[in-house]
PDB file of C-alpha atoms in Angstrom:
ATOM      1  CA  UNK B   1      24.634  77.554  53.369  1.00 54.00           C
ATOM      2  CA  UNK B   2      22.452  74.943  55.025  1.00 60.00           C
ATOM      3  CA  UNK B   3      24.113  72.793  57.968  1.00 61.00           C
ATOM      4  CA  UNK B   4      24.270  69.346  58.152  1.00 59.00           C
ATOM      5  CA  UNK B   5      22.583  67.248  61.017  1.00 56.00           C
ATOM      6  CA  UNK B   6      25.119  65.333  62.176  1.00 54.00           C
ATOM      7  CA  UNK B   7      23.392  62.790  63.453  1.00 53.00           C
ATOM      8  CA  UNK B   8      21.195  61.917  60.231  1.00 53.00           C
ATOM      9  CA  UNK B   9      24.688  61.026  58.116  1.00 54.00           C
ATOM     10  CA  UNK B  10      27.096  59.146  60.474  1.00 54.00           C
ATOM     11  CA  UNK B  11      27.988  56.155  59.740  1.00 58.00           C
ATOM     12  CA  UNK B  12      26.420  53.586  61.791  1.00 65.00           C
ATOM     13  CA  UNK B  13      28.272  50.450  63.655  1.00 69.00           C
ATOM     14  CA  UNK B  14      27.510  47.416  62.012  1.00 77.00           C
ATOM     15  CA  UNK B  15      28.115  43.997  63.712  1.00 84.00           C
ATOM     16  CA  UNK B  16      29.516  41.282  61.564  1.00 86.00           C
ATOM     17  CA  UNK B  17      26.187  39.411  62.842  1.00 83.00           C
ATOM     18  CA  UNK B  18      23.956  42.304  61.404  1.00 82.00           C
ATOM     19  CA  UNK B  19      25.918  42.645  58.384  1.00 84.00           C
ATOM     20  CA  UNK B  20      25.486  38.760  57.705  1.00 87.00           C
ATOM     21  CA  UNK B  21      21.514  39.159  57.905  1.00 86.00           C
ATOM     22  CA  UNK B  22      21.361  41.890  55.901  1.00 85.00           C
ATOM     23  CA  UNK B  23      23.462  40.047  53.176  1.00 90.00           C
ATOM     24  CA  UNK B  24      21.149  36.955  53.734  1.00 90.00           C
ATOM     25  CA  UNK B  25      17.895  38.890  53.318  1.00 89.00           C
ATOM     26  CA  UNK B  26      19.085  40.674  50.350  1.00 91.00           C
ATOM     27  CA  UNK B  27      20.043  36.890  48.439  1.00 92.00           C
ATOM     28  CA  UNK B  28      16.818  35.972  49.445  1.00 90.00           C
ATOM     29  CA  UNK B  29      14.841  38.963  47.938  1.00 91.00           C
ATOM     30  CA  UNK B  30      16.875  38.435  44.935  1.00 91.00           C
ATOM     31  CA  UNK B  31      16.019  34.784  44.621  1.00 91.00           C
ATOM     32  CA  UNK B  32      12.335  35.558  44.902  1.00 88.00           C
ATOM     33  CA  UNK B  33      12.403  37.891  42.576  1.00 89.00           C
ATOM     34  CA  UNK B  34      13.938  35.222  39.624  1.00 87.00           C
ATOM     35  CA  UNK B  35      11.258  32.766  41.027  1.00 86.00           C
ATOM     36  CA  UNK B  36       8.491  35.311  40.318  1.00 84.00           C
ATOM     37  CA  UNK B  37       9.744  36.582  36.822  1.00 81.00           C
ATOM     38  CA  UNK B  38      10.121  32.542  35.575  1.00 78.00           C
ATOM     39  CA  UNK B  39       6.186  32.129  36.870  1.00 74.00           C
ATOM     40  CA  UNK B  40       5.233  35.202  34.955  1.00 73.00           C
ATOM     41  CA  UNK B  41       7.173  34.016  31.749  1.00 68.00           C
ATOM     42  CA  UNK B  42       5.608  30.687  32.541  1.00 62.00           C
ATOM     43  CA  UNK B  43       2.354  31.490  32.490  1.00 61.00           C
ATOM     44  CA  UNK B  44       2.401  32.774  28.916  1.00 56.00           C
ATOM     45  CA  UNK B  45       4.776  30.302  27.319  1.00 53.00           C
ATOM     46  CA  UNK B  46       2.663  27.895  25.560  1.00 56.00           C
ATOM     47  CA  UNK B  47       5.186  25.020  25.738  1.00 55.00           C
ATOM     48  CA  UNK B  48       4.924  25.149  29.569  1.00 53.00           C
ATOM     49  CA  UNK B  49       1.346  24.324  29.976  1.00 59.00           C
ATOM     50  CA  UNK B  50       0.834  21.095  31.739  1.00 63.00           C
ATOM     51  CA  UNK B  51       0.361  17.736  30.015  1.00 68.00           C
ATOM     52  CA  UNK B  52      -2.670  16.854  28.851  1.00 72.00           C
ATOM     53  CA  UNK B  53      -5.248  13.948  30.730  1.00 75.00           C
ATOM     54  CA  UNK B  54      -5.183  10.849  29.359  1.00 77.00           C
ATOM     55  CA  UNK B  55      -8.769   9.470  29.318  1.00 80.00           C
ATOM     56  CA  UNK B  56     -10.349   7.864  31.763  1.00 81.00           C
ATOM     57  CA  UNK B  57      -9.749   4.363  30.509  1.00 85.00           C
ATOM     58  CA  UNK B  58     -12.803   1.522  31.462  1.00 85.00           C
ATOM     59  CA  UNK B  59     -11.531  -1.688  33.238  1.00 83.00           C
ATOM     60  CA  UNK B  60     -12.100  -4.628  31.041  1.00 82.00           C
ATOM     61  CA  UNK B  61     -14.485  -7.352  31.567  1.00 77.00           C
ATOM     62  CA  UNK B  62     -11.432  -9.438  32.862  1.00 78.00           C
ATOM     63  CA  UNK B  63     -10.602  -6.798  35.198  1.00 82.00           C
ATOM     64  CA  UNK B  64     -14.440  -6.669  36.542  1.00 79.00           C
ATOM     65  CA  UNK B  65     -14.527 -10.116  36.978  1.00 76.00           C
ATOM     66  CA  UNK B  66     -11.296 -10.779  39.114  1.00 78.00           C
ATOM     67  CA  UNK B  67     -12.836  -7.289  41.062  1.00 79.00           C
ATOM     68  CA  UNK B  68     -16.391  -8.957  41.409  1.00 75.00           C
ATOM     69  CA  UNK B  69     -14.838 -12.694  42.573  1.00 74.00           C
ATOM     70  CA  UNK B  70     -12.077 -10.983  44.515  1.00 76.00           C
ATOM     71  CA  UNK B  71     -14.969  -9.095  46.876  1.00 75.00           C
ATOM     72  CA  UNK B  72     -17.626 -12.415  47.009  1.00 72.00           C
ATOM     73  CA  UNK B  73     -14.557 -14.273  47.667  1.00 69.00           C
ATOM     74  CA  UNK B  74     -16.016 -15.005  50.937  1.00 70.00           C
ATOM     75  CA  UNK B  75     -19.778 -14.677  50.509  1.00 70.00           C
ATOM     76  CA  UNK B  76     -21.798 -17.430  51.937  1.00 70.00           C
ATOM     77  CA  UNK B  77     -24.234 -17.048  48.955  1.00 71.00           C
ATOM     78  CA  UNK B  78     -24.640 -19.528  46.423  1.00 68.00           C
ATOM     79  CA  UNK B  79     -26.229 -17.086  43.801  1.00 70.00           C
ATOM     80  CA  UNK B  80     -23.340 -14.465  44.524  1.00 71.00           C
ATOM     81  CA  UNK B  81     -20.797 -17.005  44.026  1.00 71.00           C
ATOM     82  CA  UNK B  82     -22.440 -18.130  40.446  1.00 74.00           C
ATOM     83  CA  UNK B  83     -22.678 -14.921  39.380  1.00 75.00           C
ATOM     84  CA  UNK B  84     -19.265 -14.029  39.987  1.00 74.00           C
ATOM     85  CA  UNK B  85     -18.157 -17.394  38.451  1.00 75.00           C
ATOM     86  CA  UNK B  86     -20.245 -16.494  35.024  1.00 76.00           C
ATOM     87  CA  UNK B  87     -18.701 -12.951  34.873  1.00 74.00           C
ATOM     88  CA  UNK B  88     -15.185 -14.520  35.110  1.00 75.00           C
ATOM     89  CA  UNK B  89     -15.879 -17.234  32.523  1.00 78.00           C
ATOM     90  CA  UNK B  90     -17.774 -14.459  30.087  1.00 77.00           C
ATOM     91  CA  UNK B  91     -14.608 -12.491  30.434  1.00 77.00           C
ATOM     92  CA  UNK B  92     -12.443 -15.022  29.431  1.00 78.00           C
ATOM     93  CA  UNK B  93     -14.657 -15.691  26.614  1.00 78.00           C
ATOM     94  CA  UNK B  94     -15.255 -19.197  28.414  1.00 76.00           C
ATOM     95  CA  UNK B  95     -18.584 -19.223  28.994  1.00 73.00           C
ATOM     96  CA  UNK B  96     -20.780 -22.909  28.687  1.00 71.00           C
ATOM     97  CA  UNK B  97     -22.609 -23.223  25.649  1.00 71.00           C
ATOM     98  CA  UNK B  98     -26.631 -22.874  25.424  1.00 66.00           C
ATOM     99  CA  UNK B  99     -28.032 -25.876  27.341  1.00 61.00           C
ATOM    100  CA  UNK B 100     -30.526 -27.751  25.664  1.00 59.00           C
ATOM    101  CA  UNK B 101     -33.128 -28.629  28.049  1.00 57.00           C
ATOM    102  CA  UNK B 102     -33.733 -31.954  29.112  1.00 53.00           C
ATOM    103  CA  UNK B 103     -35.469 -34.283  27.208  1.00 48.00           C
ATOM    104  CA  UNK B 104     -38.591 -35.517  29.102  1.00 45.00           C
ATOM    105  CA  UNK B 105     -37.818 -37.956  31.197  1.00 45.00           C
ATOM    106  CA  UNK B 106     -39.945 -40.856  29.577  1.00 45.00           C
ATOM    107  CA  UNK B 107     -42.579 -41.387  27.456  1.00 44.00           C
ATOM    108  CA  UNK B 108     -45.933 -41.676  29.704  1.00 46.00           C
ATOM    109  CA  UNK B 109     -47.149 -45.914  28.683  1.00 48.00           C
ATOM    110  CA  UNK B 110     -50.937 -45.001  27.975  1.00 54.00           C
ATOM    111  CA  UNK B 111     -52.813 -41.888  27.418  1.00 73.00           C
ATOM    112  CA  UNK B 112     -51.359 -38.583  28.506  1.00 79.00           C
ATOM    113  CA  UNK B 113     -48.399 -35.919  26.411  1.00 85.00           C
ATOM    114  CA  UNK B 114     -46.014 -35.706  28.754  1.00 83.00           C
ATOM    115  CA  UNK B 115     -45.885 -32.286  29.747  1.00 86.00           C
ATOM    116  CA  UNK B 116     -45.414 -30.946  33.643  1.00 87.00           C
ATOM    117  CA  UNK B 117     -48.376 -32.149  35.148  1.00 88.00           C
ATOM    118  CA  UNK B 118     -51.139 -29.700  37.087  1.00 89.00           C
ATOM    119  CA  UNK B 119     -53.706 -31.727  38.629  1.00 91.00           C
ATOM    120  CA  UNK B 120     -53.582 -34.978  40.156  1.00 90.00           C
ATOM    121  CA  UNK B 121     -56.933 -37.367  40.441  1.00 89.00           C
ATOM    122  CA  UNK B 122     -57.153 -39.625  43.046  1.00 88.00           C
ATOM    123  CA  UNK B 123     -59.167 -42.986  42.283  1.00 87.00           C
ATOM    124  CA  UNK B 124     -60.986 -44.380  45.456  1.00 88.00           C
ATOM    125  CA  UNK B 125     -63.144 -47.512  45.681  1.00 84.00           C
ATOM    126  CA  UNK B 126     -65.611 -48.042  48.696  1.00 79.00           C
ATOM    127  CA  UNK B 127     -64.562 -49.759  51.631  1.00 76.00           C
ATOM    128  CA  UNK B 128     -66.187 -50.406  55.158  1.00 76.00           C
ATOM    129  CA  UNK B 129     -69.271 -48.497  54.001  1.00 69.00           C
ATOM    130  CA  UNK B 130     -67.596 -45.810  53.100  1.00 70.00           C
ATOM    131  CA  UNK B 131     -67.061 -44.197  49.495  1.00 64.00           C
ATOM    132  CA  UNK B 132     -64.058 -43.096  50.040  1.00 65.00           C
ATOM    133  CA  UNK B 133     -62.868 -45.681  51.800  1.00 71.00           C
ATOM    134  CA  UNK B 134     -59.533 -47.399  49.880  1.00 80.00           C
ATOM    135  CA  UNK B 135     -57.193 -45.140  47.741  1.00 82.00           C
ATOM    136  CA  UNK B 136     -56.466 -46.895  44.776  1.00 84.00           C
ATOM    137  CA  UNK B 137     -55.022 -44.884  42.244  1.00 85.00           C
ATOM    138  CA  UNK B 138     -53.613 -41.618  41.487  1.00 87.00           C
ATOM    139  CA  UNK B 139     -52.659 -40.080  37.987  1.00 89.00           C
ATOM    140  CA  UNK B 140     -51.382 -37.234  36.958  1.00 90.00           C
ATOM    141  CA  UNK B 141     -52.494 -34.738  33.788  1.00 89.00           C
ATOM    142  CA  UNK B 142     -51.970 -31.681  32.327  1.00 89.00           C
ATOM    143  CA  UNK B 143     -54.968 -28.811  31.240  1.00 86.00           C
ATOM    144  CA  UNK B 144     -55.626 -30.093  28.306  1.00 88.00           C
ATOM    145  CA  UNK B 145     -56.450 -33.669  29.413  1.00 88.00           C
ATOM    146  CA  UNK B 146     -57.459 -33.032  33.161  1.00 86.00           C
ATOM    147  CA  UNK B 147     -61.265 -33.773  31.976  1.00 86.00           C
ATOM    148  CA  UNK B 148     -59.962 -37.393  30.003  1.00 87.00           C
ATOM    149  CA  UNK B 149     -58.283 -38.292  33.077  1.00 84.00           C
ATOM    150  CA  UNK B 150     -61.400 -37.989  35.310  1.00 84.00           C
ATOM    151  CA  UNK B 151     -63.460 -39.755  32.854  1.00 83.00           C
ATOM    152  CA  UNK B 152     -61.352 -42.141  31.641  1.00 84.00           C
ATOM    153  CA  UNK B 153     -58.367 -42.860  33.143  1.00 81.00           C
ATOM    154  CA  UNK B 154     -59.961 -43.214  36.973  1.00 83.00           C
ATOM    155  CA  UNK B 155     -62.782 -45.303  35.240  1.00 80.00           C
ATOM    156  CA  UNK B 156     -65.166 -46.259  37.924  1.00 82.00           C
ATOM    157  CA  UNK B 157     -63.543 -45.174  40.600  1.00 84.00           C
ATOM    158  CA  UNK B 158     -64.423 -41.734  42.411  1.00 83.00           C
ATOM    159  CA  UNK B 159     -62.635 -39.292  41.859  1.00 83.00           C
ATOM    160  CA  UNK B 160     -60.936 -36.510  43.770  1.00 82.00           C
ATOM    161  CA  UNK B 161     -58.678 -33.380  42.570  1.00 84.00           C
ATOM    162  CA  UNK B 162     -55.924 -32.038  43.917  1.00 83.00           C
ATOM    163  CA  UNK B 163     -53.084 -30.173  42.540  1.00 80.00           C
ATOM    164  CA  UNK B 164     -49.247 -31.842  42.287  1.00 76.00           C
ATOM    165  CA  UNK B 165     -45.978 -30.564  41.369  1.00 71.00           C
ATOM    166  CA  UNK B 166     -43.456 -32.646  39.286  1.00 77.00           C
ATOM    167  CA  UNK B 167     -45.097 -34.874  37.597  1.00 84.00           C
ATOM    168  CA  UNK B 168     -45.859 -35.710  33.944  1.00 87.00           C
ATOM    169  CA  UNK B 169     -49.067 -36.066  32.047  1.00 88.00           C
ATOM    170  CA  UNK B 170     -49.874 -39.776  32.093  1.00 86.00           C
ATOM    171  CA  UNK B 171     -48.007 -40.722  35.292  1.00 87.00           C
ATOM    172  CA  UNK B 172     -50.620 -43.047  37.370  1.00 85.00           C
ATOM    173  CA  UNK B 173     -49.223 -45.228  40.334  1.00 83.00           C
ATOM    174  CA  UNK B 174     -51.482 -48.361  41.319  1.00 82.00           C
ATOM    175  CA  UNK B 175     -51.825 -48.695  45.172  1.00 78.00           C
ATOM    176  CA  UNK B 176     -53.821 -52.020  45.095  1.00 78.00           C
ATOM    177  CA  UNK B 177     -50.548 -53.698  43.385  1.00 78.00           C
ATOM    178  CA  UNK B 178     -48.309 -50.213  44.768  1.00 68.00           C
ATOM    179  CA  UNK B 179     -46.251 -50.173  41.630  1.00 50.00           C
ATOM    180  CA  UNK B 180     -46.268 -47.034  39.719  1.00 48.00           C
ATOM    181  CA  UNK B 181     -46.529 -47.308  35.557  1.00 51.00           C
ATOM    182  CA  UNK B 182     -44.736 -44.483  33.664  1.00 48.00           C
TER     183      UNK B 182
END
């Protein structure tokens, strides 16, 4: 017959405090366990898989706009501003009509088309001995009739080229009565 160690099978004392943790930790295993099994069922149910992404949507040109004007909002620049301004009225399908450009601003009175001019003669007369010595008229042509007006719109006078900006073929101005004829 084979003896018993006593010591190995008597009953222990338990506290009421031990007792309580050892109740606790074996909920807590338990409820670990259910939360592990539901994750593995989970993972192979195919009703549980997650939503799908909508797609990315893109703003609208509205949306741009009012983002673009909000951030130049307080921009110093002119050409920031106007561009934001355009995007806002494009969105809201406000945008001006094509401009027609302006009609020429008159008809030149005497030879000459009209068009932007690129050279400007200067008429002189002599004066005091010298030939260039009284500026007396100036006119304005284009290309095409830059060698008329040295011929024939200076006349007599000599002439000197320069280049001008914003003026029209034909334009002369008169200094001897200083009137200018369009």
């Amino acid at each position: 017959m084979t003896q018993r160690n006593p010591i190995a099978h008597r009953p222990r004392a338990i506290t009421p405090a031990v007792a309580e943790l050892h109740r606790l930790a074996r909920e807590d295993f338990a409820k670990g366990e259910q939360q592990r099994a539901a994750a593995r069922l989970a993972r192979y149910t195919p009703g549980a898989t997650a939503a799908p992404i909508p797609p990315a949507t893109e703003p609208s040109d509205l949306q741009v706009a009012i983002s673009v004007a909000q951030q130049l909002l307080d921009s110093d620049s002119v050409l920031s501003l106007r561009e934001a301004l355009r995007l806002l009225l494009r969105a809201l399908d406000a945008e001006p009509r094509a401009v027609q450009p302006p009609a020429a601003p008159h008809t030149p009175v005497g030879p000459g088309c009209g068009a932007p001019a690129t050279v400007r003669y200067e008429g002189y007369s002599p004066r005091d001995g010298l030939a260039h010595g009284s500026l007396d008229l100036a006119v304005y042509a284009c290309d095409d009739h830059a060698g008329q007006a040295r011929t024939e719109w200076i006349g007599d006078l000599l002439a000197y080229r320069t280049t001008t900006a914003g003026s029209r073929c034909g334009e002369r101005f008169d200094f001897t009565t200083l009137r200018g004829e369009q």
